[in-house]
CSV table of C-alpha atoms in Angstrom, one decimal:
chain,number,residue,atom,x,y,z
K,735,MET,CA,34.4,24.9,-5.6
K,736,GLU,CA,34.2,27.9,-8.0
K,737,ARG,CA,34.5,25.7,-11.0
K,738,PHE,CA,31.7,23.5,-9.8
K,739,PHE,CA,29.3,26.5,-9.4
K,740,GLU,CA,30.3,27.7,-12.9
K,741,LYS,CA,29.2,24.4,-14.3
K,742,LEU,CA,26.1,24.3,-12.2
K,743,THR,CA,25.1,27.9,-13.3
K,744,ALA,CA,25.8,27.1,-16.9
K,745,ALA,CA,23.7,23.9,-16.8
K,746,LEU,CA,20.8,25.9,-15.3
K,747,GLN,CA,21.0,28.7,-17.8
K,748,GLN,CA,21.4,26.4,-20.8
K,749,GLY,CA,18.6,24.1,-19.7
K,750,SER,CA,21.0,21.1,-19.5
K,751,PHE,CA,20.5,20.4,-15.8
K,752,VAL,CA,19.1,16.9,-15.0
K,753,LYS,CA,19.6,16.5,-11.2
K,754,LEU,CA,21.8,17.2,-8.2
K,755,THR,CA,22.5,15.2,-5.1
K,756,LEU,CA,24.2,16.4,-1.9
K,757,SER,CA,25.5,13.8,0.5
K,758,LYS,CA,28.1,13.0,3.2
K,759,PRO,CA,27.0,15.3,6.0
K,760,VAL,CA,29.8,17.3,7.7
K,761,ALA,CA,28.4,16.3,11.1
K,762,LYS,CA,27.7,12.7,11.6
K,763,SER,CA,25.0,13.6,14.1
K,764,ASP,CA,23.1,15.6,11.5
K,765,GLU,CA,19.7,14.1,10.9
K,766,LEU,CA,19.7,15.5,7.4
K,767,ARG,CA,21.4,12.8,5.4
K,768,ASN,CA,20.9,13.8,1.7
K,769,VAL,CA,19.3,16.4,-0.5
K,770,TYR,CA,18.0,15.5,-3.9
K,771,ILE,CA,17.2,18.3,-6.4
K,772,LYS,CA,15.5,18.0,-9.8
K,773,PRO,CA,13.8,20.4,-12.2
K,774,VAL,CA,10.0,20.5,-12.2
K,775,ARG,CA,7.4,22.5,-14.2
K,776,ILE,CA,4.7,24.0,-12.0
K,777,LYS,CA,1.9,26.0,-13.8
K,778,ASP,CA,4.2,26.6,-16.8
K,779,ARG,CA,7.0,27.9,-14.5
K,780,LEU,CA,10.4,26.1,-14.2
K,781,MET,CA,11.2,25.4,-10.6
K,782,TYR,CA,13.6,23.1,-8.7
K,783,SER,CA,12.3,20.5,-6.3
K,784,PHE,CA,14.4,19.9,-3.2
K,785,THR,CA,13.8,16.7,-1.3
K,786,TYR,CA,15.4,16.9,2.1
K,787,ARG,CA,15.9,13.3,3.4
K,788,TYR,CA,16.2,13.1,7.1
K,789,ASP,CA,16.6,9.9,9.2
K,790,ARG,CA,12.9,9.5,9.9
K,791,ARG,CA,11.1,11.7,7.4
K,792,ASP,CA,11.3,13.5,4.0
K,793,GLU,CA,10.5,17.1,3.2
K,794,THR,CA,10.0,18.5,-0.3
K,795,LEU,CA,10.2,22.2,-1.2
K,796,ASN,CA,10.3,24.0,-4.5
K,797,TYR,CA,12.5,27.0,-5.3
K,798,ASP,CA,13.3,29.2,-8.3
K,799,MET,CA,16.8,29.3,-10.0
K,800,GLU,CA,18.1,32.2,-7.9
K,801,GLN,CA,17.1,30.5,-4.6
K,802,PHE,CA,18.5,27.2,-5.9
K,803,VAL,CA,22.1,28.4,-6.3
K,804,SER,CA,22.0,30.3,-3.0
K,805,LEU,CA,20.8,27.3,-1.1
K,806,ILE,CA,23.4,25.0,-2.7
K,807,GLU,CA,26.2,27.3,-1.7
K,808,SER,CA,24.9,27.4,1.9
K,809,LEU,CA,24.5,23.6,2.1
K,810,LEU,CA,28.0,22.9,0.7
K,811,ASN,CA,29.6,25.5,2.9
K,812,ASP,CA,28.0,24.3,6.1
K,813,ARG,CA,26.5,20.8,5.9
K,814,PHE,CA,27.7,18.5,3.1
K,815,LEU,CA,31.0,17.3,1.7
K,816,SER,CA,29.9,15.8,-1.6
K,817,ALA,CA,27.8,17.0,-4.5
K,818,SER,CA,26.9,15.0,-7.7
K,819,LEU,CA,25.7,17.1,-10.6
K,820,PHE,CA,24.2,15.4,-13.6
K,821,THR,CA,23.6,17.3,-16.9
K,822,VAL,CA,22.5,16.1,-20.3
K,823,THR,CA,26.1,15.5,-21.4
K,824,GLU,CA,28.3,15.3,-18.2
K,825,ASP,CA,28.5,13.8,-14.7
K,826,ILE,CA,30.3,16.2,-12.3
K,827,THR,CA,31.3,15.2,-8.8
K,828,LEU,CA,32.5,17.6,-6.1
K,829,LEU,CA,34.4,16.2,-3.1
K,830,ILE,CA,35.3,18.3,-0.2
K,831,SER,CA,37.9,17.1,2.4
K,832,ARG,CA,37.5,17.6,6.1
K,833,LYS,CA,40.1,20.4,5.8
K,834,GLY,CA,37.9,22.1,3.1
K,835,LYS,CA,39.9,21.2,0.0
K,836,PRO,CA,37.7,20.7,-3.0
K,837,THR,CA,38.2,18.1,-5.7
K,838,LEU,CA,36.3,18.2,-9.0
K,839,ILE,CA,35.8,15.1,-11.1
K,840,CYS,CA,34.1,15.5,-14.6
K,841,LYS,CA,33.0,12.6,-16.8
K,842,ALA,CA,31.3,12.8,-20.2
K,843,VAL,CA,28.2,10.6,-20.5
K,844,LYS,CA,28.0,8.0,-23.3
K,845,GLU,CA,24.3,8.7,-24.2
K,846,TYR,CA,22.5,12.0,-24.3
K,847,ARG,CA,19.8,12.2,-21.7
K,848,GLU,CA,17.0,14.7,-20.9
K,849,ALA,CA,15.7,16.2,-17.7
K,850,ASP,CA,12.3,15.0,-16.5
K,851,LEU,CA,10.2,18.1,-15.9
K,852,GLU,CA,7.0,16.4,-15.1
K,853,HIS,CA,6.0,17.6,-11.6
K,854,ASP,CA,3.1,15.1,-11.5
K,855,HIS,CA,5.2,12.1,-12.6
K,856,VAL,CA,5.2,10.6,-9.1
K,857,LYS,CA,2.1,12.2,-7.9
K,858,ASN,CA,0.1,10.4,-10.6
K,859,ARG,CA,1.1,7.2,-8.9
K,860,LEU,CA,-1.4,6.2,-6.2
K,861,ILE,CA,1.4,6.0,-3.7
K,862,ASP,CA,4.8,7.7,-3.7
K,863,PRO,CA,7.7,5.3,-3.2
K,864,ARG,CA,9.9,8.2,-2.1
K,865,ASN,CA,8.1,8.4,1.3
K,866,ILE,CA,10.5,7.2,4.0
K,867,TRP,CA,8.1,4.6,5.4
K,868,TRP,CA,8.5,2.5,2.2
K,869,PHE,CA,12.2,2.3,2.8
K,870,ARG,CA,11.6,1.5,6.5
K,871,LEU,CA,9.2,-1.3,5.4
K,872,GLY,CA,11.7,-2.7,3.0
K,873,LEU,CA,9.9,-1.9,-0.3
K,874,THR,CA,12.4,0.7,-1.6
K,875,THR,CA,15.9,1.9,-1.5
K,876,ARG,CA,16.7,5.0,0.6
K,877,GLU,CA,16.5,7.0,-2.6
K,878,GLY,CA,12.9,5.9,-3.1
K,879,LYS,CA,13.4,3.4,-5.9
K,880,VAL,CA,11.3,0.2,-5.7
K,881,LEU,CA,13.5,-2.8,-5.1
K,882,ALA,CA,13.7,-5.2,-8.1
K,883,ASP,CA,12.2,-8.1,-6.2
K,884,MET,CA,9.4,-5.9,-4.9
K,885,GLN,CA,8.2,-4.5,-8.2
K,886,HIS,CA,5.3,-7.0,-8.4
K,887,LYS,CA,4.3,-6.2,-4.8
K,888,PHE,CA,4.3,-2.5,-5.6
K,889,LYS,CA,2.1,-3.0,-8.6
K,890,GLN,CA,-0.2,-5.1,-6.4
K,891,ILE,CA,-0.4,-2.4,-3.8
K,892,CYS,CA,-1.2,0.3,-6.4
K,893,LYS,CA,-4.0,-1.8,-7.8
K,894,TYR,CA,-5.4,-2.4,-4.3
K,895,VAL,CA,-5.5,1.3,-3.5
K,896,GLU,CA,-7.2,2.0,-6.8
K,897,ILE,CA,-9.9,-0.5,-6.1
K,898,VAL,CA,-10.5,0.4,-2.5
K,899,ASP,CA,-10.5,4.1,-3.2
K,900,SER,CA,-13.2,3.6,-5.8
K,901,LEU,CA,-15.3,1.5,-3.4
K,902,ILE,CA,-15.0,4.0,-0.6
K,903,ARG,CA,-15.9,6.9,-2.8
K,904,ASN,CA,-19.0,5.1,-4.0
K,905,THR,CA,-20.2,4.4,-0.5
K,906,SER,CA,-21.9,6.8,1.9
K,907,PHE,CA,-20.2,7.2,5.3
K,908,ASP,CA,-20.6,9.5,8.4
K,909,ASP,CA,-18.2,12.3,9.0
K,910,GLU,CA,-15.6,10.0,10.6
K,911,LEU,CA,-14.5,6.9,8.8
K,912,ARG,CA,-13.2,3.9,10.8
K,913,ILE,CA,-11.3,1.3,8.8
K,914,ALA,CA,-10.0,-2.1,10.1
K,915,ASP,CA,-7.4,-4.0,8.1
K,916,MET,CA,-7.5,-7.6,9.3
K,917,GLY,CA,-4.4,-9.8,9.1
K,918,ALA,CA,-2.5,-6.8,8.0
K,919,GLY,CA,0.9,-8.5,8.0
K,920,LYS,CA,3.9,-6.3,7.4
K,921,GLY,CA,1.6,-3.4,6.6
K,922,TYR,CA,2.3,-2.7,2.9
K,923,LEU,CA,-1.3,-2.4,1.9
K,924,THR,CA,-2.3,-0.7,5.2
K,925,PHE,CA,0.3,2.0,4.8
K,926,ALA,CA,-0.6,2.5,1.1
K,927,LEU,CA,-4.2,3.1,2.0
K,928,TYR,CA,-3.3,5.5,4.8
K,929,GLU,CA,-1.0,7.4,2.5
K,930,HIS,CA,-3.6,7.7,-0.3
K,931,LEU,CA,-6.5,8.6,2.0
K,932,SER,CA,-4.4,11.2,3.8
K,933,LYS,CA,-3.9,13.0,0.5
K,934,HIS,CA,-7.3,12.5,-1.2
K,935,TYR,CA,-10.0,11.8,1.4
K,936,ASN,CA,-11.6,15.0,2.7
K,937,LYS,CA,-13.0,13.6,6.0
K,938,ARG,CA,-11.3,12.4,9.1
K,939,PHE,CA,-10.5,8.7,9.1
K,940,ILE,CA,-9.1,6.3,11.6
K,941,LEU,CA,-7.2,3.2,10.4
K,942,GLU,CA,-6.2,0.2,12.4
K,943,GLY,CA,-4.1,-2.7,11.2
K,944,VAL,CA,-4.9,-6.0,13.0
K,945,GLU,CA,-2.0,-8.5,13.2
K,946,VAL,CA,-1.4,-11.4,15.6
K,947,ARG,CA,2.5,-11.3,15.4
K,948,GLU,CA,3.9,-9.1,18.2
K,949,ASP,CA,7.3,-8.4,16.5
K,950,ILE,CA,5.6,-7.1,13.4
K,951,VAL,CA,3.2,-4.9,15.4
K,952,LEU,CA,6.0,-3.4,17.4
K,953,LYS,CA,8.1,-2.7,14.3
K,954,VAL,CA,5.2,-1.1,12.4
K,955,ASN,CA,4.0,1.0,15.2
K,956,GLU,CA,7.6,2.4,15.6
K,957,ILE,CA,7.5,3.4,12.0
K,958,ILE,CA,4.1,5.0,12.4
K,959,ARG,CA,5.3,7.0,15.4
K,960,ASP,CA,8.6,8.1,13.8
K,961,CYS,CA,6.8,9.2,10.6
K,962,GLN,CA,4.2,11.1,12.7
K,963,MET,CA,1.1,9.4,11.2
K,964,PRO,CA,-2.0,10.4,13.3
K,965,ASP,CA,-5.1,8.2,13.6
K,966,PHE,CA,-3.1,5.2,12.5
K,967,ASP,CA,-1.9,2.2,14.5
K,968,PHE,CA,-1.5,-1.5,14.6
K,969,ILE,CA,-3.2,-3.7,17.2
K,970,GLN,CA,-1.9,-7.1,18.2
K,971,SER,CA,-4.8,-9.5,18.1
K,972,ALA,CA,-6.2,-12.5,16.4
K,973,ILE,CA,-9.0,-11.5,14.0
K,974,GLU,CA,-11.7,-13.3,16.0
K,975,ASP,CA,-10.6,-11.6,19.2
K,976,TYR,CA,-10.4,-8.1,17.8
K,977,LYS,CA,-12.8,-5.5,19.4
K,978,SER,CA,-13.6,-2.1,18.1
K,979,GLN,CA,-16.1,0.7,18.9
K,980,ARG,CA,-17.2,0.7,15.3
K,981,ILE,CA,-16.1,-0.5,11.9
K,982,ASP,CA,-17.2,1.2,8.7
K,983,VAL,CA,-14.9,-0.5,6.3
K,984,LEU,CA,-13.5,-4.0,7.0
K,985,ILE,CA,-10.6,-5.2,4.9
K,986,ALA,CA,-9.0,-8.7,4.9
K,987,LEU,CA,-6.6,-9.3,2.1
K,988,HIS,CA,-5.1,-12.8,2.0
K,989,ALA,CA,-6.2,-13.8,5.5
K,990,CYS,CA,-5.5,-17.5,5.4
K,991,ASN,CA,-8.2,-20.1,5.2
K,992,THR,CA,-11.0,-19.5,7.7
K,993,ALA,CA,-9.4,-16.3,9.0
K,994,THR,CA,-11.2,-14.7,6.1
K,995,ASP,CA,-14.5,-16.0,7.6
K,996,ASP,CA,-13.5,-14.6,11.0
K,997,ALA,CA,-13.0,-11.2,9.3
K,998,ILE,CA,-16.4,-11.3,7.5
K,999,ILE,CA,-18.0,-12.2,10.8
K,1000,LYS,CA,-16.4,-9.1,12.4
K,1001,GLY,CA,-17.7,-7.0,9.6
K,1002,ILE,CA,-21.2,-8.3,9.8
K,1003,GLU,CA,-21.3,-8.1,13.6
K,1004,ASN,CA,-20.2,-4.4,13.5
K,1005,ASN,CA,-22.6,-3.6,10.7
K,1006,ALA,CA,-19.8,-2.5,8.5
K,1007,LYS,CA,-20.9,-0.6,5.4
K,1008,LEU,CA,-18.2,-2.1,3.3
K,1009,ILE,CA,-16.5,-5.5,3.5
K,1010,ILE,CA,-13.5,-6.1,1.2
K,1011,CYS,CA,-11.8,-9.5,1.2
K,1012,ALA,CA,-9.2,-11.3,-1.0
K,1013,PRO,CA,-9.7,-14.9,0.2
K,1014,CYS,CA,-6.6,-17.1,0.5
K,1015,CYS,CA,-6.0,-20.8,1.1
K,1016,HIS,CA,-9.4,-22.4,0.8
K,1017,LYS,CA,-8.5,-25.5,2.8
K,1018,GLN,CA,-11.6,-26.0,4.9
K,1019,ILE,CA,-14.0,-26.7,2.1
K,1020,ARG,CA,-11.5,-28.8,0.1
K,1021,ALA,CA,-11.0,-31.0,3.1
K,1022,GLU,CA,-14.8,-31.4,3.4
K,1023,MET,CA,-15.1,-32.4,-0.2
K,1024,GLU,CA,-12.3,-34.9,0.0
K,1025,LYS,CA,-13.7,-36.4,3.2
K,1026,SER,CA,-17.1,-36.9,1.7
K,1027,GLY,CA,-15.7,-38.6,-1.3
K,1028,VAL,CA,-18.0,-36.6,-3.6
K,1029,SER,CA,-16.3,-36.4,-7.0
K,1030,ASP,CA,-16.9,-36.1,-10.7
K,1031,CYS,CA,-14.8,-36.4,-13.8
K,1032,MET,CA,-13.4,-32.9,-13.2
K,1033,THR,CA,-12.7,-33.0,-9.5
K,1034,ARG,CA,-10.6,-36.2,-9.7
K,1035,TYR,CA,-7.9,-33.9,-11.0
K,1036,GLY,CA,-6.3,-32.2,-8.0
K,1037,ILE,CA,-5.9,-28.8,-9.7
K,1038,PHE,CA,-9.6,-28.7,-10.6
K,1039,LEU,CA,-10.6,-29.9,-7.2
K,1040,GLU,CA,-8.7,-26.9,-5.8
K,1041,ARG,CA,-10.5,-24.5,-8.1
K,1042,GLN,CA,-13.8,-26.0,-7.4
K,1043,ALA,CA,-13.2,-25.6,-3.7
K,1044,VAL,CA,-12.3,-21.9,-4.2
K,1045,MET,CA,-15.5,-21.2,-6.1
K,1046,ILE,CA,-17.8,-23.0,-3.6
K,1047,THR,CA,-16.1,-21.4,-0.6
K,1048,ASP,CA,-16.4,-17.9,-1.9
K,1049,THR,CA,-19.9,-18.4,-3.4
K,1050,ILE,CA,-21.2,-19.5,0.0
K,1051,ARG,CA,-19.4,-16.6,1.6
K,1052,ALA,CA,-21.2,-14.2,-0.8
K,1053,LEU,CA,-24.6,-15.8,-0.1
K,1054,ILE,CA,-24.2,-15.5,3.7
K,1055,MET,CA,-23.2,-11.9,3.3
K,1056,GLU,CA,-26.3,-11.3,1.1
K,1057,TYR,CA,-28.4,-13.0,3.9
K,1058,PHE,CA,-27.2,-10.2,6.2
K,1059,GLY,CA,-28.1,-7.4,3.8
K,1060,TYR,CA,-25.0,-7.0,1.7
K,1061,LYS,CA,-24.9,-6.6,-2.0
K,1062,THR,CA,-22.0,-8.7,-3.1
K,1063,GLN,CA,-19.7,-8.7,-6.1
K,1064,ILE,CA,-16.6,-10.8,-7.0
K,1065,MET,CA,-13.9,-9.2,-9.1
K,1066,GLU,CA,-10.3,-9.7,-10.1
K,1067,PHE,CA,-7.8,-8.2,-7.7
K,1068,ILE,CA,-4.6,-8.5,-9.7
K,1069,GLU,CA,-2.9,-11.3,-11.6
K,1070,ILE,CA,-0.4,-13.0,-9.4
K,1071,GLU,CA,1.4,-16.3,-9.3
K,1072,HIS,CA,-1.1,-18.2,-7.2
K,1073,THR,CA,-4.4,-18.1,-9.2
K,1074,PRO,CA,-6.8,-18.6,-6.2
K,1075,LYS,CA,-5.6,-15.3,-4.7
K,1076,ASN,CA,-6.7,-13.0,-7.4
K,1077,VAL,CA,-10.4,-12.9,-6.4
K,1078,LEU,CA,-11.7,-9.9,-4.5
K,1079,LEU,CA,-15.0,-10.4,-2.6
K,1080,VAL,CA,-16.8,-7.2,-1.9
K,1081,GLY,CA,-20.0,-6.6,0.2
K,1082,ARG,CA,-21.7,-3.3,0.4
K,1083,LYS,CA,-24.5,-2.9,3.1
K,1084,THR,CA,-27.9,-2.1,1.6
K,1085,VAL,CA,-31.4,-1.4,3.0
K,1086,VAL,CA,-33.0,-3.9,0.7
K,1087,GLU,CA,-34.5,-6.8,2.5
K,1088,PRO,CA,-33.0,-10.1,1.2
K,1089,ASP,CA,-34.9,-13.2,0.3
K,1090,LYS,CA,-33.5,-15.2,3.2
K,1091,GLU,CA,-35.4,-18.4,2.5
K,1092,LEU,CA,-34.0,-18.5,-1.0
K,1093,ILE,CA,-30.5,-17.8,0.1
K,1094,ILE,CA,-30.6,-20.6,2.7
K,1095,ARG,CA,-32.0,-23.0,0.1
K,1096,GLN,CA,-29.1,-22.1,-2.3
K,1097,ILE,CA,-26.5,-22.7,0.4
K,1098,GLN,CA,-28.0,-26.1,1.4
K,1099,GLU,CA,-28.1,-27.2,-2.3
K,1100,LEU,CA,-24.5,-26.3,-2.8
K,1101,LYS,CA,-23.5,-28.2,0.4
K,1102,LYS,CA,-25.5,-31.3,-0.5
K,1103,ARG,CA,-24.1,-31.4,-4.1
K,1104,TYR,CA,-20.5,-31.3,-3.0
K,1105,GLY,CA,-20.7,-33.3,0.3
K,1106,ILE,CA,-20.1,-30.3,2.6
K,1107,GLN,CA,-21.2,-30.7,6.2
K,1108,ARG,CA,-20.5,-27.2,7.3
K,1109,HIS,CA,-19.0,-24.0,5.9
K,1110,TYR,CA,-17.0,-22.3,8.6
K,1111,LEU,CA,-18.8,-19.0,8.0
K,1112,GLU,CA,-22.1,-20.6,9.0
K,1113,ARG,CA,-21.0,-20.2,12.7
K,1114,ILE,CA,-22.2,-16.6,12.4
K,1115,PHE,CA,-25.7,-17.9,12.8
K,1116,GLU,CA,-24.8,-19.4,16.1
K,1117,LEU,CA,-22.9,-16.3,17.2
K,1118,MET,CA,-25.9,-14.1,16.5
K,1119,ASN,CA,-28.4,-16.6,17.9
K,1120,LEU,CA,-30.2,-17.1,14.6
K,1121,SER,CA,-32.1,-20.3,13.7
K,1122,TYR,CA,-30.7,-21.9,10.5
C-alpha cells in the first residue's frame, strides 16, 4: 500500500498523473460502485475531478491535491479493494485481499500519453454520456462511453438538441414551458432534451413523453424516478388520445406515417407556439398516388415515387399548418441511412393572418395533380368544424 501511494504522490508532483479508478467495494451492499478521478483545470487552477458512481446516480466533486491523497487513503482503507492508477508512462494496479494484504502490479505503457486537463471537454457536448440514465437506457457503458453501435444515435441526439434548443430560444414563452414529445419511443431524445434544458433553460419547464407501449413507459418512468428528475414523466397513450392542459412545444420525431399528422393536429388544437416534426414513413400519400394511377416519366421509378410522395406529404402538412397561423420551415435534421427521415418540419405560431383562400387553392392543386383524394391531416378541418 505504501509503495502505491509513493507512486501516486510522485505522479501528482511530476505532473504525470492521467487518471485513477477505484473499484471492488468492500461491502457488496455498498451503493457506491466506483470512483473515477481525473485532473481538470478550473480557472487556471489544477484540480482533481472525482466522479462517484452509485447504483442509481452519479456525483462529481472537485478537490485539490492535498484533499485528493487524503480521500484516496480513506476510500482504500474503508470502501474499496482495487485501485488502477494510470500515468503517462506506467499502469499501476493495487489489489487488496479480504484479509487486507496488498498486491502491486506495475506495467510500462508502450506509447507515451498525456493527461486531458480540459474541464469543459464533456461539458461542451450538448449532453453528457457519463450521466447514469444513458447507461440505463442502453446508450453507454457504465463508465459513460458511448457504445460502438450507438455512435450514430448519439450524434443524432446531439444534433436534435442543438436544433430544438435554438428553436426554443428564439420563441417567446410564458414563465412555465410545457413540452410534449409524441411517439417518444425509448426516450433517447426526450431524456437528451430534459438534460439540456435542466442545465441551460432559466425558466421552469414540464416535459412529457407520450408512448403507446406500456413496457417502455414503465421502464422509462422507473429510470426517471430513480434518477430523481422532477417535472418529467412518460404517459402511456396513442398520440390521438393524448390529453394535456396545455402544450407550448409539441415534438414528434419519426412518428410513423399518419401518426405525424395526429401529432400536428394535437399541436394545432392546443395552440402550441412551436411544432417540431421529423416525418417518417409517408405511406398514406404514396398509396393514394399508386391507387389513382397518376404517373409521369419520373414516378414510374419506385425510388422517385417514394421521394415524390415525401415532398407532397410534407408540403401539404406545411400548407395546412400555415392555414392555422404557423410560419413553417423545412430543414435538414441529420444525415441518416434512410433519406426520407432527414427532414425536419417546423411550425412557429404567428399573429399574421394567413391568406387562407390561397392556401386551400394550393392544396387542391397539388391533390389534383397527383391524384390524391385526401391527405390525412385534412381531418383537422372536420375536427375543428371548419368548412373546407
